JSON list of C-alpha atoms in Angstrom, two decimals:
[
{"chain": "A", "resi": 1, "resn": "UNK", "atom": "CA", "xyz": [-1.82, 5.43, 178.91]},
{"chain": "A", "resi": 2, "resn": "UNK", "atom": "CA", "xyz": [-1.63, 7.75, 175.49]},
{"chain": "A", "resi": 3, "resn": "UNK", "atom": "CA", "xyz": [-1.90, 10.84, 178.02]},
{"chain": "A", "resi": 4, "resn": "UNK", "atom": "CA", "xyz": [-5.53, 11.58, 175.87]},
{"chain": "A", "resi": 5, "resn": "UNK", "atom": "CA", "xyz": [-7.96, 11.72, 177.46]},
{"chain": "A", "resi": 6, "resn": "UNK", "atom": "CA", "xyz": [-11.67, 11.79, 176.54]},
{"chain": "A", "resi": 7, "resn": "UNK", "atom": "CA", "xyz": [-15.05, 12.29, 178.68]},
{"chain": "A", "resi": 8, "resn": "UNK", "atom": "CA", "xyz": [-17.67, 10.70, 178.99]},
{"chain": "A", "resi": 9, "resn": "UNK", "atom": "CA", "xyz": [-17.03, 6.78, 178.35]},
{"chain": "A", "resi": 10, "resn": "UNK", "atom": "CA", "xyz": [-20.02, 6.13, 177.61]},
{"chain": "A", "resi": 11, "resn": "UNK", "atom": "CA", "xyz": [-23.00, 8.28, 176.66]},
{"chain": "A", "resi": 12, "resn": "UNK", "atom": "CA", "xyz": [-26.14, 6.66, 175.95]},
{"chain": "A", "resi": 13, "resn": "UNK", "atom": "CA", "xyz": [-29.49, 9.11, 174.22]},
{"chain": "A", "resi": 14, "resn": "UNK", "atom": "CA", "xyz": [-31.94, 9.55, 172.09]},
{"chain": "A", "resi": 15, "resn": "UNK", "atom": "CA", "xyz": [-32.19, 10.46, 168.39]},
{"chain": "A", "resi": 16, "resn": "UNK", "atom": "CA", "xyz": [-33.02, 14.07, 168.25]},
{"chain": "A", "resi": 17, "resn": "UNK", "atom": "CA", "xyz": [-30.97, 15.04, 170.68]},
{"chain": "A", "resi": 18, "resn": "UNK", "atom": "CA", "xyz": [-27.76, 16.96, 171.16]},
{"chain": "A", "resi": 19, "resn": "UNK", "atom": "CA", "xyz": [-24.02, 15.82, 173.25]},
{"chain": "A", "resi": 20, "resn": "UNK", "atom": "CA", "xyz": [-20.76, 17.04, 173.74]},
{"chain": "A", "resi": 21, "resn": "UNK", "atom": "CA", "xyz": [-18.02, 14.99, 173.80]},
{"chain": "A", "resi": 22, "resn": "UNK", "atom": "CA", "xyz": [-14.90, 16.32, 175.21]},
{"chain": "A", "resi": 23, "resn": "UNK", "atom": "CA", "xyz": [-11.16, 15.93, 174.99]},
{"chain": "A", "resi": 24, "resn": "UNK", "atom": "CA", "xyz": [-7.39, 16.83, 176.46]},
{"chain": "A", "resi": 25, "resn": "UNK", "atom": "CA", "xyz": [-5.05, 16.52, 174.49]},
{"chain": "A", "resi": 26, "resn": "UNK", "atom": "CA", "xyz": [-1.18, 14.94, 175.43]},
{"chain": "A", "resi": 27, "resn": "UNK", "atom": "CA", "xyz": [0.60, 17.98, 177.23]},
{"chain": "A", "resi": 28, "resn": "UNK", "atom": "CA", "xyz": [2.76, 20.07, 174.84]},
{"chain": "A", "resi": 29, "resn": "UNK", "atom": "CA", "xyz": [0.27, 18.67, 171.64]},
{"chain": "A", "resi": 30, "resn": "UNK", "atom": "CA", "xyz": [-0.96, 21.30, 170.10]},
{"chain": "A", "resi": 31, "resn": "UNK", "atom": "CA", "xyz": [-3.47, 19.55, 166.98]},
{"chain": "A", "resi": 32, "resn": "UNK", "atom": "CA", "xyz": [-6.27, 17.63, 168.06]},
{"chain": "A", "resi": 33, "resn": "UNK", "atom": "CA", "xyz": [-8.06, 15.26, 166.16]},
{"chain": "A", "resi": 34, "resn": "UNK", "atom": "CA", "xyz": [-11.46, 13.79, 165.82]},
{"chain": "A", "resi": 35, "resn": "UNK", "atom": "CA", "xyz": [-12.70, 10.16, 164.27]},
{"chain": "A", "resi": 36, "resn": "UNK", "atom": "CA", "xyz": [-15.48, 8.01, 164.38]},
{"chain": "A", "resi": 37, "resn": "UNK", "atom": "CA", "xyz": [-15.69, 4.27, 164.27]},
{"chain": "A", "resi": 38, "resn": "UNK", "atom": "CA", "xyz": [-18.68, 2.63, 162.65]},
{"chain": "A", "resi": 39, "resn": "UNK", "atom": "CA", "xyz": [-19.16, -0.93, 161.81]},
{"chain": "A", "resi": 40, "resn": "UNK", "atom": "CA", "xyz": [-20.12, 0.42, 158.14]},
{"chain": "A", "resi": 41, "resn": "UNK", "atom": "CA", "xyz": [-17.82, 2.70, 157.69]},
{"chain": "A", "resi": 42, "resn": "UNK", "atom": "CA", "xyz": [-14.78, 1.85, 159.87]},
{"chain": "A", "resi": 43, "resn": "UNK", "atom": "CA", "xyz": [-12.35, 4.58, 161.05]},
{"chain": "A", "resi": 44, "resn": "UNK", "atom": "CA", "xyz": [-12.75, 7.74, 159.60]},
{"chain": "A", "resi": 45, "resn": "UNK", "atom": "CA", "xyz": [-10.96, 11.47, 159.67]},
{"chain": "A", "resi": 46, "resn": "UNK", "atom": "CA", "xyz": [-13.96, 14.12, 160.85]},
{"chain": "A", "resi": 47, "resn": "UNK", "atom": "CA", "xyz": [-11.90, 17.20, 161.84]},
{"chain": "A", "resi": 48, "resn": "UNK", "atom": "CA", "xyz": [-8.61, 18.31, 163.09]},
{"chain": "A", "resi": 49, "resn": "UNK", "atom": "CA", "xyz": [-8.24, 21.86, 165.15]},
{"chain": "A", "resi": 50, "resn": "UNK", "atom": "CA", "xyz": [-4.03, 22.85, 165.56]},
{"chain": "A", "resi": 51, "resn": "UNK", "atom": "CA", "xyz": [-3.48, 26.00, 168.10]},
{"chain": "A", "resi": 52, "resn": "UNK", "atom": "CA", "xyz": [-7.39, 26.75, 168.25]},
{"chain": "A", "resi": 53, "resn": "UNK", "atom": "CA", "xyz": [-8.11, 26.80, 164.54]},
{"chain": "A", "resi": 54, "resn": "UNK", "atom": "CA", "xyz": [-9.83, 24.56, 162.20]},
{"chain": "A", "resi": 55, "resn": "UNK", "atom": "CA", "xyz": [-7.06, 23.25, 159.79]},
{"chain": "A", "resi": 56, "resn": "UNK", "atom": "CA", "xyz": [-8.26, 20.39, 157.92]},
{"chain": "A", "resi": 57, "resn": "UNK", "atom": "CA", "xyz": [-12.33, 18.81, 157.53]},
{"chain": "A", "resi": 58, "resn": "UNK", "atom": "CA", "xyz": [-12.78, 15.25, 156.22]},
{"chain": "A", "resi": 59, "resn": "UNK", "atom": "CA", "xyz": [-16.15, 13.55, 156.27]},
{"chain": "A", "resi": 60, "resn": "UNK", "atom": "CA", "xyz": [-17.40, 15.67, 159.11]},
{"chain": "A", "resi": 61, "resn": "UNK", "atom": "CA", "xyz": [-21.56, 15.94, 159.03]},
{"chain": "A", "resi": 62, "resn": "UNK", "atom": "CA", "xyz": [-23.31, 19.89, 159.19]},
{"chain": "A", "resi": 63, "resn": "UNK", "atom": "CA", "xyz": [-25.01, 18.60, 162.16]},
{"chain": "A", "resi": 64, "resn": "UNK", "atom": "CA", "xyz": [-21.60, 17.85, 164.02]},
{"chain": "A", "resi": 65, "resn": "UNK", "atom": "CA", "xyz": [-19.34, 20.88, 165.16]},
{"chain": "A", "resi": 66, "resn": "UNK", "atom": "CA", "xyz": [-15.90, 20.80, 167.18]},
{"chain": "A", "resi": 67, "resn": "UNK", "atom": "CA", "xyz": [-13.25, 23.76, 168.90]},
{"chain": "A", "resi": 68, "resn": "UNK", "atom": "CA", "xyz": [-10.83, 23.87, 170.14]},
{"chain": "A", "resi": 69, "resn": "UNK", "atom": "CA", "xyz": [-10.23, 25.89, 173.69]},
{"chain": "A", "resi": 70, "resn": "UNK", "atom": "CA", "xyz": [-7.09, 28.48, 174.50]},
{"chain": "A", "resi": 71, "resn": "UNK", "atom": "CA", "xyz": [-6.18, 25.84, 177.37]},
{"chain": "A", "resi": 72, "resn": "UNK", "atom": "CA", "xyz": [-6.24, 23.56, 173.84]},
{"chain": "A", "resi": 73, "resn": "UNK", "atom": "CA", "xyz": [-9.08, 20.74, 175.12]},
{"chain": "A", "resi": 74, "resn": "UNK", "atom": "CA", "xyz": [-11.34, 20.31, 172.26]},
{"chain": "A", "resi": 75, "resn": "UNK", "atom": "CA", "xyz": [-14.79, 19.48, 172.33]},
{"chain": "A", "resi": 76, "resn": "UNK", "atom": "CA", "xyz": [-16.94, 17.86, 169.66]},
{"chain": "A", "resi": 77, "resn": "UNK", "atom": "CA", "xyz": [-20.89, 18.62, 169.21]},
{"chain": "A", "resi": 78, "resn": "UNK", "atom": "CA", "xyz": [-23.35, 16.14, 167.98]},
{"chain": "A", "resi": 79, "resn": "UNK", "atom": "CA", "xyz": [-26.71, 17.59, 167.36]},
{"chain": "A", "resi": 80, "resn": "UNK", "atom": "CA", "xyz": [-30.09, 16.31, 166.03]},
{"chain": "A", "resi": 81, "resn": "UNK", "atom": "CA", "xyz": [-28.36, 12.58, 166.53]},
{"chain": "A", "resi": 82, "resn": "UNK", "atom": "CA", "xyz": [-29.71, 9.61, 164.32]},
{"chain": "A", "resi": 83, "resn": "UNK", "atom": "CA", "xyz": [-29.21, 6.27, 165.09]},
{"chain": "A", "resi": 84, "resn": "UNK", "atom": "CA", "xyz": [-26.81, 6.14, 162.69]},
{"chain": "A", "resi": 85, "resn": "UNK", "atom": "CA", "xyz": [-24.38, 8.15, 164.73]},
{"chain": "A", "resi": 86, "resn": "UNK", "atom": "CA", "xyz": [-23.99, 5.41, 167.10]},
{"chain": "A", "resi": 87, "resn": "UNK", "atom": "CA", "xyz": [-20.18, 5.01, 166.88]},
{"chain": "A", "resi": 88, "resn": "UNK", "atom": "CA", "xyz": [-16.38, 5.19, 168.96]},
{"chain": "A", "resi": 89, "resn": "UNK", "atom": "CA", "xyz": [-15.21, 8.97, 168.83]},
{"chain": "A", "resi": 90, "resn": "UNK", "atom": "CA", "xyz": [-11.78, 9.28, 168.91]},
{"chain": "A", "resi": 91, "resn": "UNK", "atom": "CA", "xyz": [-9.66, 12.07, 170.18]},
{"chain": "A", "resi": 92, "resn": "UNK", "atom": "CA", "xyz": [-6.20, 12.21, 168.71]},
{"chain": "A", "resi": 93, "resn": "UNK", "atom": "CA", "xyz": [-3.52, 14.69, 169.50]},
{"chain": "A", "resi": 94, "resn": "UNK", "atom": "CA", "xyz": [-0.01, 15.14, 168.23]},
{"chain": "A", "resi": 95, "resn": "UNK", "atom": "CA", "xyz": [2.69, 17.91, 168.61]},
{"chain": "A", "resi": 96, "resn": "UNK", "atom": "CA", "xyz": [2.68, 19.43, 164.94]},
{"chain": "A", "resi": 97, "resn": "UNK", "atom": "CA", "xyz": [-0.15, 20.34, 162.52]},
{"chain": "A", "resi": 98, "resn": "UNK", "atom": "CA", "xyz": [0.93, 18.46, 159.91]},
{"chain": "A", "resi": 99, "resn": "UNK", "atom": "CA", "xyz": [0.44, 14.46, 159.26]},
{"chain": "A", "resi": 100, "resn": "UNK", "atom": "CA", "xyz": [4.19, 13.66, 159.64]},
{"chain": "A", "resi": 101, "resn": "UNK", "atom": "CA", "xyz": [4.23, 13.30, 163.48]},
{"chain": "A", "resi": 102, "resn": "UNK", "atom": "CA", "xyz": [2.93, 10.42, 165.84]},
{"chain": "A", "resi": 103, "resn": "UNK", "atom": "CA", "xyz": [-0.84, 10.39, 166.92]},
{"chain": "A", "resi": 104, "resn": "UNK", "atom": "CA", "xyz": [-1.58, 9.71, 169.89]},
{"chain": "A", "resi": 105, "resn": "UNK", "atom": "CA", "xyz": [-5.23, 8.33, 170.58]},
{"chain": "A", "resi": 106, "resn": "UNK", "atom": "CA", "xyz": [-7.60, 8.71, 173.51]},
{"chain": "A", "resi": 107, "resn": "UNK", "atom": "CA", "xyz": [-9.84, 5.97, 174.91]},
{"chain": "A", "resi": 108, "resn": "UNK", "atom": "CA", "xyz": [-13.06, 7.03, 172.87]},
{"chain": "A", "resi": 109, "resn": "UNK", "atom": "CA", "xyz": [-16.47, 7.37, 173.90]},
{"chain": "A", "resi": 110, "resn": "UNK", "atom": "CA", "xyz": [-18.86, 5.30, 172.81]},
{"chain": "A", "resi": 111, "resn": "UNK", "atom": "CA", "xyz": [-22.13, 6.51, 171.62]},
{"chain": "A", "resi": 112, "resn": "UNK", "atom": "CA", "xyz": [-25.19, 4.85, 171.67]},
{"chain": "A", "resi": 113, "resn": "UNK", "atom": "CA", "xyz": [-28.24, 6.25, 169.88]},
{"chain": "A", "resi": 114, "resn": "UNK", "atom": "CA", "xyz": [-31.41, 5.16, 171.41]},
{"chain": "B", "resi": 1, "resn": "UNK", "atom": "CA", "xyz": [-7.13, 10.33, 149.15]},
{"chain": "B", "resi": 2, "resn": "UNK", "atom": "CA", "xyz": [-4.39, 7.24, 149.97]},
{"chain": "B", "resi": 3, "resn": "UNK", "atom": "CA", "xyz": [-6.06, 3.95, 150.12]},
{"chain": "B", "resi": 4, "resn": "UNK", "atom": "CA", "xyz": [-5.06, 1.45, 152.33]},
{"chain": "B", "resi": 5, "resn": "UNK", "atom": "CA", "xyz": [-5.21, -2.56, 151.88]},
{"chain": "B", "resi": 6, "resn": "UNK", "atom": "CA", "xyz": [-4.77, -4.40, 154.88]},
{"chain": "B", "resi": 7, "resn": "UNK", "atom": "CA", "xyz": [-4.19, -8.45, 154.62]},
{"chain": "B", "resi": 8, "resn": "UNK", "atom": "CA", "xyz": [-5.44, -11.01, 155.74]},
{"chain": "B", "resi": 9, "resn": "UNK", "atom": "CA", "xyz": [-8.62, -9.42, 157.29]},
{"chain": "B", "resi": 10, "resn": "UNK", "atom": "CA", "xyz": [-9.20, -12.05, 159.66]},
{"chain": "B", "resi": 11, "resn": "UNK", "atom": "CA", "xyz": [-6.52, -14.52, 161.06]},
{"chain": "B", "resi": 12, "resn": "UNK", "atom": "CA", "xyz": [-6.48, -17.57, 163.60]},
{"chain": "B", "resi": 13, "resn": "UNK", "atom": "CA", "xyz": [-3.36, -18.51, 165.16]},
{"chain": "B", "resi": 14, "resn": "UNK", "atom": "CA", "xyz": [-2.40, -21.06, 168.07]},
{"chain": "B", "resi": 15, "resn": "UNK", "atom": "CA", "xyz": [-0.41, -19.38, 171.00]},
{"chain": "B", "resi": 16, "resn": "UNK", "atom": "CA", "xyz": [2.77, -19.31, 169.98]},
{"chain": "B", "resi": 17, "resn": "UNK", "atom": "CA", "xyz": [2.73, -19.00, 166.12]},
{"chain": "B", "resi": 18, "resn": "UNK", "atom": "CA", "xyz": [4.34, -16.31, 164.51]},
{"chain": "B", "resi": 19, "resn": "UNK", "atom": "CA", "xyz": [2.30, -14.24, 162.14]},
{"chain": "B", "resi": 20, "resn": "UNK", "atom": "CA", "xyz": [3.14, -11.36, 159.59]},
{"chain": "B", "resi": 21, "resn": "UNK", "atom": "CA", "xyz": [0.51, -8.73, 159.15]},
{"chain": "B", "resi": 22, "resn": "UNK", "atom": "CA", "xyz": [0.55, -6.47, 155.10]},
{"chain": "B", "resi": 23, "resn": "UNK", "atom": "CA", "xyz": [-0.67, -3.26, 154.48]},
{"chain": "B", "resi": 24, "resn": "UNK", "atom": "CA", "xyz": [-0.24, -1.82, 151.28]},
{"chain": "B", "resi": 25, "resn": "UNK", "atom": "CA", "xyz": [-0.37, 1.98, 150.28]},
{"chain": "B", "resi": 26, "resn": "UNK", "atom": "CA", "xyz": [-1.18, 3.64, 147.05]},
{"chain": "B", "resi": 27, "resn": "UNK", "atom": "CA", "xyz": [0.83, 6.61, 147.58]},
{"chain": "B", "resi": 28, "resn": "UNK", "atom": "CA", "xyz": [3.79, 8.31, 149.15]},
{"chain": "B", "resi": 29, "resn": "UNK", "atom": "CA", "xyz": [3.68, 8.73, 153.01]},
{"chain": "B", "resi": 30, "resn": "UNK", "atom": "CA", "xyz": [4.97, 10.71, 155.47]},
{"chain": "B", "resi": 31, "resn": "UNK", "atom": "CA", "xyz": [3.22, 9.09, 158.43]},
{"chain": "B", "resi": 32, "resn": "UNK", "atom": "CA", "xyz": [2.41, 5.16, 158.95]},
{"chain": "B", "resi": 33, "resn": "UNK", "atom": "CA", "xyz": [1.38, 4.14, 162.34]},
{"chain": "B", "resi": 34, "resn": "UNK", "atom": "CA", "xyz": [0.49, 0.27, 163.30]},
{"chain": "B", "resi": 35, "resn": "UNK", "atom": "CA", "xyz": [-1.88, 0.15, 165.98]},
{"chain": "B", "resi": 36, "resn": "UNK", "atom": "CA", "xyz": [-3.67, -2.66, 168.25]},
{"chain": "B", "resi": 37, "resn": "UNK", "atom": "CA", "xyz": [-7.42, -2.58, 169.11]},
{"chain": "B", "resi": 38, "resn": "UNK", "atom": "CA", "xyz": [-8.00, -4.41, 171.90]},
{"chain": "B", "resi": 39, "resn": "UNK", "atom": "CA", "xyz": [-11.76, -6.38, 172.78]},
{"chain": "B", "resi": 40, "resn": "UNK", "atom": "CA", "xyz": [-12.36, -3.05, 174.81]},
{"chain": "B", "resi": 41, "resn": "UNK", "atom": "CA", "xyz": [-12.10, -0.27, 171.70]},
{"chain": "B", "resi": 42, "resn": "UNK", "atom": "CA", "xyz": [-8.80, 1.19, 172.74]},
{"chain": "B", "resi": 43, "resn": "UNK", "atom": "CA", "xyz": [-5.97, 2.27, 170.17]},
{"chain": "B", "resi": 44, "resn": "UNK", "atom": "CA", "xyz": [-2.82, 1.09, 171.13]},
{"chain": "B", "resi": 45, "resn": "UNK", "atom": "CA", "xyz": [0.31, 3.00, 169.31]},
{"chain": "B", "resi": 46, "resn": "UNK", "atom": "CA", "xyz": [2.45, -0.06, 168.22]},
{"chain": "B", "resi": 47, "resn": "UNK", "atom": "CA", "xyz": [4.90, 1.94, 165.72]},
{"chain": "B", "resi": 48, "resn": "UNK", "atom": "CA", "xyz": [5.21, 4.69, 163.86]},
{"chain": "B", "resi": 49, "resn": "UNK", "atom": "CA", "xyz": [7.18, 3.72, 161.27]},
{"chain": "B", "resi": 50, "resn": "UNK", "atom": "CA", "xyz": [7.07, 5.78, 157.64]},
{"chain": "B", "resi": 51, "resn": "UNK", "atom": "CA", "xyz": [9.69, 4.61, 156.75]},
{"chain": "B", "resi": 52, "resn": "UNK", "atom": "CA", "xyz": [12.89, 1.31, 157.69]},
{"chain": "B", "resi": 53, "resn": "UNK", "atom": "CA", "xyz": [12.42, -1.07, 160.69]},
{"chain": "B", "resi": 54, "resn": "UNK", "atom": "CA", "xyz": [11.58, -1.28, 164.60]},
{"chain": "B", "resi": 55, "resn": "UNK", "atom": "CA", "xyz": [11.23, -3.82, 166.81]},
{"chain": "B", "resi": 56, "resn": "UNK", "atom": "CA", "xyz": [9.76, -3.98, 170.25]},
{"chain": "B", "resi": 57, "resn": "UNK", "atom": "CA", "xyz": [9.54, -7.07, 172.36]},
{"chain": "B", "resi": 58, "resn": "UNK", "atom": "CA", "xyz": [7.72, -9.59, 170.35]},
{"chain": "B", "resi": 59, "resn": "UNK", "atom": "CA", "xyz": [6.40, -7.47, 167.53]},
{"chain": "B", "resi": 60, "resn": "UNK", "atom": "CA", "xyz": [8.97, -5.77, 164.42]},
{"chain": "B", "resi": 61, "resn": "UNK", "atom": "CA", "xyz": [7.39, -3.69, 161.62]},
{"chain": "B", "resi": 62, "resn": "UNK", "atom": "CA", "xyz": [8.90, -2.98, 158.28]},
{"chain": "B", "resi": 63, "resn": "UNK", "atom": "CA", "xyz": [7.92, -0.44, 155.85]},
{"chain": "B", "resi": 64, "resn": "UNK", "atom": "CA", "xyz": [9.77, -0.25, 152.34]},
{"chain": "B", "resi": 65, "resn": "UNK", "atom": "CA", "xyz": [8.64, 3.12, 151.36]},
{"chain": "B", "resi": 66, "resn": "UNK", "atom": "CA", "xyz": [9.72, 2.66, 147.80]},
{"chain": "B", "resi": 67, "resn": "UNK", "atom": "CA", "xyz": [7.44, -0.37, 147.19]},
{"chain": "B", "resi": 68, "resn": "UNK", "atom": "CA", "xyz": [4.66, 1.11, 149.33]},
{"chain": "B", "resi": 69, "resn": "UNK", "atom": "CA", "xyz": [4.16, -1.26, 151.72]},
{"chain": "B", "resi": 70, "resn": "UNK", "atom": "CA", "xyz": [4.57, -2.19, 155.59]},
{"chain": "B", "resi": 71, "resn": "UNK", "atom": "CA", "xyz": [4.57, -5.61, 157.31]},
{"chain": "B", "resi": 72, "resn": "UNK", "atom": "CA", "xyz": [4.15, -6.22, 161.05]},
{"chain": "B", "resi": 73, "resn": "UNK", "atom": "CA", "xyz": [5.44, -9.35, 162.39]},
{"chain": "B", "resi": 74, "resn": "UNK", "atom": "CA", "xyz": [4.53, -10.91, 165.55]},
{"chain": "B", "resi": 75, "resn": "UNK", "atom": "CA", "xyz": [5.92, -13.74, 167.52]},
{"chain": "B", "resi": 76, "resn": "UNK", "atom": "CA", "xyz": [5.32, -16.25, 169.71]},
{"chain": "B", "resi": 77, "resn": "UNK", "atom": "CA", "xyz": [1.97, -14.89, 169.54]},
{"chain": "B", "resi": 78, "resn": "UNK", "atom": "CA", "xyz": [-0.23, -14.67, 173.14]},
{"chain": "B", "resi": 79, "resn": "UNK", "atom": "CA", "xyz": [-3.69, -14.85, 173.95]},
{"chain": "B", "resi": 80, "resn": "UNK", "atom": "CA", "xyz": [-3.42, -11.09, 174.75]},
{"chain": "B", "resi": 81, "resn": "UNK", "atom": "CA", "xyz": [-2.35, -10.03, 171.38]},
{"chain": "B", "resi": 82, "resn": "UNK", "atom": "CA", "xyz": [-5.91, -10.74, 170.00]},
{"chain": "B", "resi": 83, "resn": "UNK", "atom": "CA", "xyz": [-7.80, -7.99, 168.70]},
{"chain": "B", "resi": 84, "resn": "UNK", "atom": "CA", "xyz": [-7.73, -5.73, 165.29]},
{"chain": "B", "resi": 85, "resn": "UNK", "atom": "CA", "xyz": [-5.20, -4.57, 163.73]},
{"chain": "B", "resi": 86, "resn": "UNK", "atom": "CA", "xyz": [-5.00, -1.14, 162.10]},
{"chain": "B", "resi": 87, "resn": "UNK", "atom": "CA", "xyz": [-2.59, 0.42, 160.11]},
{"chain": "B", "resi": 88, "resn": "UNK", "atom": "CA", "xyz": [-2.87, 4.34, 159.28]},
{"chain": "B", "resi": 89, "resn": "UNK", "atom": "CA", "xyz": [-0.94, 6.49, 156.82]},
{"chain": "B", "resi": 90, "resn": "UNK", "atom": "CA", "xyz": [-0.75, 9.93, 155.83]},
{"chain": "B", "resi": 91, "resn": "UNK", "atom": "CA", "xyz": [0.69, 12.08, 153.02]},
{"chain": "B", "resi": 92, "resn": "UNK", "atom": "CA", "xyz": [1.61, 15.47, 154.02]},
{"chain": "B", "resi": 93, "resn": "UNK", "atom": "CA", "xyz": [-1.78, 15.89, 154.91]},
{"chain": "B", "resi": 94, "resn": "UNK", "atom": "CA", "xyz": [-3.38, 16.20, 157.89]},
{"chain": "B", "resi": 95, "resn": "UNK", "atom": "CA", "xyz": [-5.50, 12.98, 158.82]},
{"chain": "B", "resi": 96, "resn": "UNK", "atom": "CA", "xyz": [-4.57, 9.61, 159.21]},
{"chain": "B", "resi": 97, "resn": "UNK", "atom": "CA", "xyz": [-6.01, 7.06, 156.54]},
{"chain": "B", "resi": 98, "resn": "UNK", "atom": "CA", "xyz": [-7.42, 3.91, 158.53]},
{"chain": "B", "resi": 99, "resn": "UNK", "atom": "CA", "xyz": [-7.06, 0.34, 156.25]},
{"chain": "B", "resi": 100, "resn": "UNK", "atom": "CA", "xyz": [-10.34, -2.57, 157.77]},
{"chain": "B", "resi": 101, "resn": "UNK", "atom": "CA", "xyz": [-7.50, -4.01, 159.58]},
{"chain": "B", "resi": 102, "resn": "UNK", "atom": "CA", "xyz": [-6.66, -7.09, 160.48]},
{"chain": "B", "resi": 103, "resn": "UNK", "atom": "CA", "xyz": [-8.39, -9.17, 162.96]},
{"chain": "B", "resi": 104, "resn": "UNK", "atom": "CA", "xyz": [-6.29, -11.43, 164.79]},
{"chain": "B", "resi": 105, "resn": "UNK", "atom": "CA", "xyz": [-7.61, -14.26, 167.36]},
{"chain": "B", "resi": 106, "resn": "UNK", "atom": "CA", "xyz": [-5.04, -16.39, 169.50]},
{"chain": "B", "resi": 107, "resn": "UNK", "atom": "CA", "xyz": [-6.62, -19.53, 170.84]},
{"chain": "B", "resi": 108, "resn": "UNK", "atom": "CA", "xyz": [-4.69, -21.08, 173.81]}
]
């Protein structure tokens, strides 16, 4: 167990629609990071929050959003969803805000775009 | 940004073969982690290891900075050990660079 931990599982929908995916970072971390998994485009940086703000964007879509929370949890919003979104999220967290320090990853949830 | 060469993408072993994993870098890092997919999506943390050598259990990992590469050995391989394997680097950025990994099967 990384001590990440991301809700739902599993989320099944439909294109056009909207979901939140959620996630707790290890206790003490204070960046949280976000990554999809495609089959196309394999694992990928979206967006990493430290301490409640944004610090660093990497091929993140307009139609996705994330925050991060003062109790540090960090949600990520998917919004007008294509099938192409279907993916694994990944939650990282890690105690710094720069890249020099472990990552620990979450579970995922897997998206499936109906 | 970095890019990351993993080799051999896919690899077949008997149980109980050893096996050494590459990844090559194309720049300076300041973060290389090793990491196991299992057949259910999870990311296992194997090392983190930017730089010298580690060893836990079955499975070492090398990384010679200076010639920008990292190898990750495994032995007497298991059944259980199938799966991908990722390796991720960063350099003083934020993010973690993902190579395609290596896909490892270990037939009984």
């Amino acid at each position: 167990d990384s001590g990440v931990t991301q809700t739902p599982k599993h989320l099944i929908t439909a294109t056009g629609q909207r979901v939140t995916l959620r996630c707790s970072p290890r206790s003490g971390d204070l960046s949280v990071y976000w990554y999809q998994q495609s089959l196309d485009q394999g694992l990928q940086f979206l967006i990493q929050y430290y301490n409640g703000e944004e610090r660093a964007k990497g091929n993140i879509l307009e139609r996705f959003s994330a925050q991060q929370f003062p109790d540090l949890h960090s949600e990520l919003n998917l919004s007008s969803l294509e099938l192409g979104d279907s993916a694994l999220y990944f939650c990282a967290s890690s105690v710094g805000e720069t890249g020099g320090g472990i990552q620990y990853f979450g579970a995922g949830t897997r998206l499936s775009v109906l | 940004g970095i890019q990351v060469e993993q080799s051999p993408p896919d690899l077949i072993l008997q149980e109980g073969a050893n096996s050494t994993l590459r990844c090559n870098f194309s720049d300076s890092v300041n973060n290389l982690q090793w990491f196991h997919q299992n057949p259910w999506g999870q990311l296992i943390n194997l090392f983190y290891i930017p730089s010298g050598t580690k060893q836990n259990g079955r499975l070492s990992a090398t990384t010679v900075a200076t010639e920008r590469y990292s190898l990750l050995y495994i032995s007497s391989s298991q059944t259980t050990d199938s799966g991908v394997y990722f390796c991720a680097v960063s350099n003083s950025g934020y993010a973690l660079n993902f190579g395609k990994g290596t896909s490892l099967l270990v037939t009984p």
